[in-house]
mmCIF file of C-alpha atoms in Angstrom:
data_model
loop_
_atom_site.group_PDB
_atom_site.id
_atom_site.type_symbol
_atom_site.label_atom_id
_atom_site.label_comp_id
_atom_site.label_asym_id
_atom_site.label_seq_id
_atom_site.Cartn_x
_atom_site.Cartn_y
_atom_site.Cartn_z
ATOM 1 C CA MET A 1130 0.000 0.000 0.000
ATOM 2 C CA THR A 1131 1.418 3.371 -1.020
ATOM 3 C CA HIS A 1132 1.417 6.383 1.303
ATOM 4 C CA ASP A 1133 -1.520 7.968 -0.597
ATOM 5 C CA GLN A 1134 -3.499 4.704 -0.563
ATOM 6 C CA PHE A 1135 -2.841 4.417 3.149
ATOM 7 C CA LEU A 1136 -4.260 7.893 3.813
ATOM 8 C CA GLN A 1137 -7.336 7.132 1.696
ATOM 9 C CA ALA A 1138 -8.085 3.771 3.323
ATOM 10 C CA ASP A 1139 -11.631 3.477 4.698
ATOM 11 C CA TRP A 1140 -10.489 2.772 8.263
ATOM 12 C CA PHE A 1141 -8.230 5.850 8.217
ATOM 13 C CA GLN A 1142 -10.983 8.132 6.930
ATOM 14 C CA GLN A 1143 -13.480 6.777 9.463
ATOM 15 C CA ALA A 1144 -10.946 7.322 12.250
ATOM 16 C CA ARG A 1145 -10.849 11.069 11.590
ATOM 17 C CA THR A 1146 -14.006 11.373 13.717
ATOM 18 C CA LEU A 1147 -12.485 9.597 16.734
ATOM 19 C CA SER A 1148 -11.946 11.533 19.944
ATOM 20 C CA THR A 1149 -8.691 11.495 21.879
ATOM 21 C CA ALA A 1150 -10.518 9.593 24.632
ATOM 22 C CA GLU A 1151 -11.512 6.850 22.201
ATOM 23 C CA VAL A 1152 -7.985 6.587 20.826
ATOM 24 C CA SER A 1153 -6.485 6.652 24.329
ATOM 25 C CA ASP A 1154 -8.724 3.754 25.375
ATOM 26 C CA ALA A 1155 -7.618 1.758 22.331
ATOM 27 C CA LEU A 1156 -3.970 2.418 23.182
ATOM 28 C CA ASP A 1157 -4.614 1.245 26.749
ATOM 29 C CA SER A 1158 -6.263 -1.947 25.518
ATOM 30 C CA LEU A 1159 -3.123 -2.730 23.516
ATOM 31 C CA ASN A 1160 -0.818 -1.737 26.379
ATOM 32 C CA LEU A 1161 0.659 1.128 24.345
ATOM 33 C CA PRO A 1162 1.671 4.603 25.571
ATOM 34 C CA GLY A 1163 0.545 7.729 23.766
ATOM 35 C CA SER A 1164 -1.570 9.984 25.994
ATOM 36 C CA VAL A 1165 0.350 13.263 26.314
ATOM 37 C CA LEU A 1166 0.256 15.031 29.665
ATOM 38 C CA GLY A 1167 0.135 18.828 29.853
ATOM 39 C CA ILE A 1168 -0.347 19.817 26.206
ATOM 40 C CA ARG A 1169 -3.706 21.386 25.405
ATOM 41 C CA PRO A 1170 -5.419 23.443 22.693
ATOM 42 C CA ILE A 1171 -4.195 27.038 22.750
ATOM 43 C CA ALA A 1172 -5.640 28.650 19.618
ATOM 44 C CA GLY A 1173 -7.668 27.856 16.531
ATOM 45 C CA PRO A 1174 -9.986 24.849 16.213
ATOM 46 C CA ALA A 1175 -9.505 22.313 19.012
ATOM 47 C CA HIS A 1176 -9.129 19.435 16.588
ATOM 48 C CA LEU A 1177 -6.287 17.939 14.571
ATOM 49 C CA PHE A 1178 -5.596 14.588 12.939
ATOM 50 C CA GLY A 1179 -2.499 13.995 10.841
ATOM 51 C CA LEU A 1180 0.927 12.468 10.479
ATOM 52 C CA ALA A 1181 3.854 13.981 12.350
ATOM 53 C CA PHE A 1182 6.762 15.969 10.972
ATOM 54 C CA THR A 1183 9.163 16.272 13.897
ATOM 55 C CA VAL A 1184 11.518 19.092 14.876
ATOM 56 C CA ARG A 1185 13.815 19.039 17.899
ATOM 57 C CA PHE A 1186 15.239 22.219 19.402
ATOM 58 C CA ALA A 1187 18.259 22.731 21.669
ATOM 59 C CA PRO A 1188 19.762 25.704 23.517
ATOM 60 C CA ILE A 1189 21.597 28.114 21.227
ATOM 61 C CA ASP A 1190 25.195 27.219 20.423
ATOM 62 C CA ARG A 1191 27.058 30.471 21.182
ATOM 63 C CA PHE A 1192 30.032 29.411 19.078
ATOM 64 C CA ASN A 1193 28.021 28.182 16.094
ATOM 65 C CA PRO A 1194 24.518 29.641 16.395
ATOM 66 C CA GLY A 1195 21.722 28.192 14.332
ATOM 67 C CA THR A 1196 18.161 29.345 13.662
ATOM 68 C CA VAL A 1197 14.679 28.423 14.795
ATOM 69 C CA GLY A 1198 14.184 26.862 11.354
ATOM 70 C CA ASP A 1199 12.429 27.389 8.033
ATOM 71 C CA PHE A 1200 11.076 23.852 7.817
ATOM 72 C CA ILE A 1201 7.514 24.887 7.029
ATOM 73 C CA ASP A 1202 8.331 25.273 3.324
ATOM 74 C CA THR A 1203 8.825 21.512 3.036
ATOM 75 C CA LEU A 1204 5.581 20.397 4.701
ATOM 76 C CA THR A 1205 2.626 19.023 2.742
ATOM 77 C CA PRO A 1206 -1.102 19.604 3.404
ATOM 78 C CA GLY A 1207 -2.455 17.678 6.374
ATOM 79 C CA THR A 1208 0.921 17.280 8.067
ATOM 80 C CA VAL A 1209 1.108 18.015 11.799
ATOM 81 C CA ALA A 1210 4.242 19.867 12.888
ATOM 82 C CA VAL A 1211 5.503 18.410 16.183
ATOM 83 C CA LEU A 1212 8.030 20.691 17.889
ATOM 84 C CA ASP A 1213 10.054 19.522 20.876
ATOM 85 C CA ASN A 1214 11.469 22.476 22.806
ATOM 86 C CA SER A 1215 12.056 20.344 25.903
ATOM 87 C CA GLY A 1216 8.953 21.776 27.556
ATOM 88 C CA ARG A 1217 10.565 25.210 27.958
ATOM 89 C CA ILE A 1218 8.118 27.922 28.941
ATOM 90 C CA ASP A 1219 10.557 30.858 28.812
ATOM 91 C CA CYS A 1220 10.747 31.244 25.011
ATOM 92 C CA THR A 1221 8.685 30.356 21.978
ATOM 93 C CA VAL A 1222 9.340 28.374 18.800
ATOM 94 C CA TRP A 1223 6.114 29.260 16.973
ATOM 95 C CA GLY A 1224 4.482 32.593 16.198
ATOM 96 C CA GLY A 1225 2.076 34.474 13.981
ATOM 97 C CA ILE A 1226 3.938 34.254 10.657
ATOM 98 C CA LEU A 1227 4.146 30.487 10.983
ATOM 99 C CA SER A 1228 0.471 30.147 11.963
ATOM 100 C CA ARG A 1229 -0.712 32.195 9.005
ATOM 101 C CA LEU A 1230 1.571 30.447 6.534
ATOM 102 C CA ALA A 1231 0.679 27.006 7.919
ATOM 103 C CA ALA A 1232 -3.018 27.772 7.530
ATOM 104 C CA HIS A 1233 -2.369 28.929 3.949
ATOM 105 C CA LYS A 1234 -0.542 25.668 3.235
ATOM 106 C CA LYS A 1235 -3.415 23.698 4.829
ATOM 107 C CA LEU A 1236 -1.261 21.938 7.378
ATOM 108 C CA GLY A 1237 -3.066 19.768 9.917
ATOM 109 C CA GLY A 1238 -1.890 21.758 12.937
ATOM 110 C CA THR A 1239 1.048 22.257 15.287
ATOM 111 C CA VAL A 1240 1.846 20.573 18.612
ATOM 112 C CA ILE A 1241 4.578 22.036 20.830
ATOM 113 C CA HIS A 1242 6.376 20.638 23.844
ATOM 114 C CA GLY A 1243 6.849 24.183 25.019
ATOM 115 C CA VAL A 1244 5.040 27.462 24.380
ATOM 116 C CA CYS A 1245 3.842 29.580 21.460
ATOM 117 C CA ARG A 1246 2.928 33.229 20.869
ATOM 118 C CA ASP A 1247 0.815 35.463 18.607
ATOM 119 C CA THR A 1248 -2.104 33.185 19.381
ATOM 120 C CA ALA A 1249 -4.652 35.732 18.174
ATOM 121 C CA GLU A 1250 -3.234 35.296 14.677
ATOM 122 C CA ALA A 1251 -3.710 31.519 14.882
ATOM 123 C CA ASP A 1252 -7.302 32.148 15.945
ATOM 124 C CA GLN A 1253 -7.843 34.531 13.044
ATOM 125 C CA ALA A 1254 -6.329 32.030 10.601
ATOM 126 C CA GLY A 1255 -8.374 29.146 12.022
ATOM 127 C CA TYR A 1256 -5.191 27.177 12.614
ATOM 128 C CA PRO A 1257 -5.054 24.403 15.285
ATOM 129 C CA LEU A 1258 -2.309 25.159 17.795
ATOM 130 C CA PHE A 1259 -1.591 22.923 20.810
ATOM 131 C CA ALA A 1260 1.119 23.588 23.399
ATOM 132 C CA ASN A 1261 1.962 23.678 27.101
ATOM 133 C CA GLY A 1262 1.018 27.341 27.155
ATOM 134 C CA ARG A 1263 1.599 30.773 25.628
ATOM 135 C CA PHE A 1264 4.389 33.278 26.221
ATOM 136 C CA MET A 1265 5.481 36.263 24.163
ATOM 137 C CA ARG A 1266 9.293 36.038 24.266
ATOM 138 C CA THR A 1267 11.052 34.886 21.097
ATOM 139 C CA GLY A 1268 13.182 31.776 20.878
ATOM 140 C CA LYS A 1269 15.610 33.460 18.477
ATOM 141 C CA ASP A 1270 19.140 33.419 19.929
ATOM 142 C CA ARG A 1271 17.854 31.282 22.788
ATOM 143 C CA VAL A 1272 17.204 27.993 21.003
ATOM 144 C CA GLN A 1273 17.985 26.534 17.590
ATOM 145 C CA VAL A 1274 16.895 23.566 15.510
ATOM 146 C CA GLU A 1275 18.942 20.501 16.397
ATOM 147 C CA ALA A 1276 17.258 17.881 14.200
ATOM 148 C CA TYR A 1277 14.486 17.296 11.685
ATOM 149 C CA GLU A 1278 12.532 14.075 11.244
ATOM 150 C CA GLN A 1279 14.108 12.354 14.231
ATOM 151 C CA PRO A 1280 12.320 10.963 17.308
ATOM 152 C CA VAL A 1281 11.204 13.712 19.706
ATOM 153 C CA MET A 1282 9.309 13.875 22.981
ATOM 154 C CA LEU A 1283 5.935 15.350 23.859
ATOM 155 C CA ALA A 1284 6.122 15.247 27.671
ATOM 156 C CA ASP A 1285 6.976 11.571 28.301
ATOM 157 C CA VAL A 1286 5.591 10.296 24.974
ATOM 158 C CA ARG A 1287 8.016 9.470 22.171
ATOM 159 C CA VAL A 1288 6.996 10.699 18.711
ATOM 160 C CA CYS A 1289 8.579 9.370 15.533
ATOM 161 C CA PRO A 1290 8.192 10.868 12.051
ATOM 162 C CA GLY A 1291 4.975 9.560 10.521
ATOM 163 C CA ASP A 1292 3.258 8.748 13.815
ATOM 164 C CA LEU A 1293 -0.391 9.785 13.951
ATOM 165 C CA ILE A 1294 -1.226 12.838 16.077
ATOM 166 C CA VAL A 1295 -4.808 13.264 17.278
ATOM 167 C CA GLY A 1296 -5.917 16.357 19.160
ATOM 168 C CA ASP A 1297 -9.141 17.753 20.577
ATOM 169 C CA ALA A 1298 -10.386 19.719 23.573
ATOM 170 C CA ASP A 1299 -9.068 17.006 25.921
ATOM 171 C CA GLY A 1300 -5.482 17.180 24.633
ATOM 172 C CA ILE A 1301 -3.171 15.113 22.430
ATOM 173 C CA VAL A 1302 -2.618 11.402 21.805
ATOM 174 C CA VAL A 1303 0.114 9.833 19.684
ATOM 175 C CA VAL A 1304 -0.409 6.589 17.761
ATOM 176 C CA PRO A 1305 2.737 4.730 16.666
ATOM 177 C CA GLY A 1306 2.865 4.519 12.888
ATOM 178 C CA LEU A 1307 3.592 0.782 12.926
ATOM 179 C CA ARG A 1308 0.463 0.075 15.018
ATOM 180 C CA MET A 1309 -1.832 2.688 13.509
ATOM 181 C CA GLN A 1310 -4.352 0.446 11.775
ATOM 182 C CA GLU A 1311 -4.587 -1.877 14.770
ATOM 183 C CA VAL A 1312 -5.192 1.000 17.192
ATOM 184 C CA LEU A 1313 -7.700 2.868 15.051
ATOM 185 C CA THR A 1314 -9.769 -0.190 14.130
ATOM 186 C CA ARG A 1315 -9.862 -1.125 17.827
ATOM 187 C CA ALA A 1316 -11.077 2.386 18.686
ATOM 188 C CA LEU A 1317 -13.770 2.262 16.003
ATOM 189 C CA ALA A 1318 -14.985 -1.143 17.201
ATOM 190 C CA THR A 1319 -15.136 0.073 20.817
ATOM 191 C CA ARG A 1320 -17.104 3.150 19.778
ATOM 192 C CA GLU A 1321 -19.661 0.900 18.083
ATOM 193 C CA VAL A 1322 -20.154 -1.083 21.297
ATOM 194 C CA GLU A 1323 -20.448 2.076 23.406
ATOM 195 C CA GLU A 1324 -23.095 3.423 21.031
ATOM 196 C CA LYS A 1325 -25.077 0.208 21.520
ATOM 197 C CA ILE A 1326 -24.832 0.649 25.294
ATOM 198 C CA LEU A 1327 -26.070 4.230 25.079
ATOM 199 C CA GLN A 1328 -28.931 3.312 22.752
ATOM 200 C CA ALA A 1329 -30.048 0.486 25.049
ATOM 201 C CA ALA A 1330 -29.981 2.830 28.059
ATOM 202 C CA LEU A 1331 -31.915 5.524 26.198
ATOM 203 C CA GLU A 1332 -34.545 2.922 25.342
ATOM 204 C CA GLY A 1333 -35.038 2.113 29.027
ATOM 205 C CA MET A 1334 -32.534 -0.588 29.944
ATOM 206 C CA PRO A 1335 -30.775 0.178 33.260
ATOM 207 C CA LEU A 1336 -27.252 1.343 32.566
ATOM 208 C CA ASN A 1337 -25.650 -1.392 34.664
ATOM 209 C CA GLU A 1338 -27.527 -4.028 32.655
ATOM 210 C CA ALA A 1339 -26.584 -2.420 29.338
ATOM 211 C CA ARG A 1340 -22.948 -2.286 30.373
ATOM 212 C CA LYS A 1341 -23.021 -5.915 31.473
ATOM 213 C CA LYS A 1342 -24.740 -7.039 28.262
ATOM 214 C CA PHE A 1343 -22.120 -5.435 26.050
ATOM 215 C CA LYS A 1344 -19.146 -6.152 28.367
ATOM 216 C CA TYR A 1345 -18.401 -2.459 28.954
ATOM 217 C CA HIS A 1346 -16.064 -2.989 31.900
ATOM 218 C CA THR A 1347 -13.633 -5.085 29.865
ATOM 219 C CA LEU A 1348 -13.788 -3.147 26.596
ATOM 220 C CA GLN A 1349 -10.484 -1.357 27.153
ATOM 221 C CA ARG A 1350 -8.845 -3.983 29.334
ATOM 222 C CA SER A 1351 -5.367 -4.787 28.055
ATOM 223 C CA THR A 1352 -4.321 -8.322 27.220
ATOM 224 C CA SER A 1353 -1.470 -8.042 29.737
ATOM 225 C CA PHE A 1354 -3.994 -7.255 32.496
ATOM 226 C CA GLU A 1355 -6.114 -10.254 31.543
ATOM 227 C CA HIS A 1356 -3.046 -12.502 31.476
ATOM 228 C CA LEU A 1357 -2.014 -11.267 34.931
ATOM 229 C CA ALA A 1358 -5.503 -11.792 36.315
ATOM 230 C CA SER A 1359 -5.750 -15.323 34.904
ATOM 231 C CA ASN A 1360 -2.306 -16.170 36.248
ATOM 232 C CA ASP A 1361 -3.317 -14.921 39.728
ATOM 233 C CA LYS A 1362 -6.442 -17.077 39.570
ATOM 234 C CA TYR A 1363 -4.358 -20.088 38.512
ATOM 235 C CA GLN A 1364 -1.965 -19.565 41.420
ATOM 236 C CA GLY A 1365 -4.902 -19.233 43.784
ATOM 237 C CA ASP A 1366 -6.458 -22.463 42.500
ATOM 238 C CA LYS A 1367 -3.195 -24.301 43.155
ATOM 239 C CA GLN A 1368 -3.128 -23.276 46.801
#
């Protein structure tokens, strides 16, 4: 399957409507990390869904200073820019020019392990911007690009180029590229069950009965948890 075929696959298109909560539950059920702590929507629509282009920043090298980067020219529509500034809140790596140009290029959004500025311009451009916060001071001559398209961190979650980034009002989740189809199809299947539970409850079935009927309490249970529980039961039976 080519990259374009992958992006047009039915399961991928259906997954665009998933919430971060639904994706997070699917990650949990597969014993995978991905729920990012501390990064939230800052400006623009509180929704993004796209593949990551990663940028890692480092403190400025006083003997060989670099720049905060002109990487945006290389990004294609739908791409999510993931910027790792080590969670610094004293200087920014994203501002108004970038927000307006990114919106013009129809990028999927930007996620920053750190802070951003000129957020009113992102709002005006309708550009999704997620970060740890906002602060007006520039990153120029304070930080510089250290690497492109290398693994980076969003809080304690590792992000590799091409991983799926999903964002909404509840925050950000990261889906490993190599497990993307497995995670998203699991999330879609779980949503279908939860909709059946809700419909049964709306039609008069007590919620506890609806949850029991559709096995709600084990929907997101990871296989490792089930293995541990069965092993504990086996040990107990032996005693």
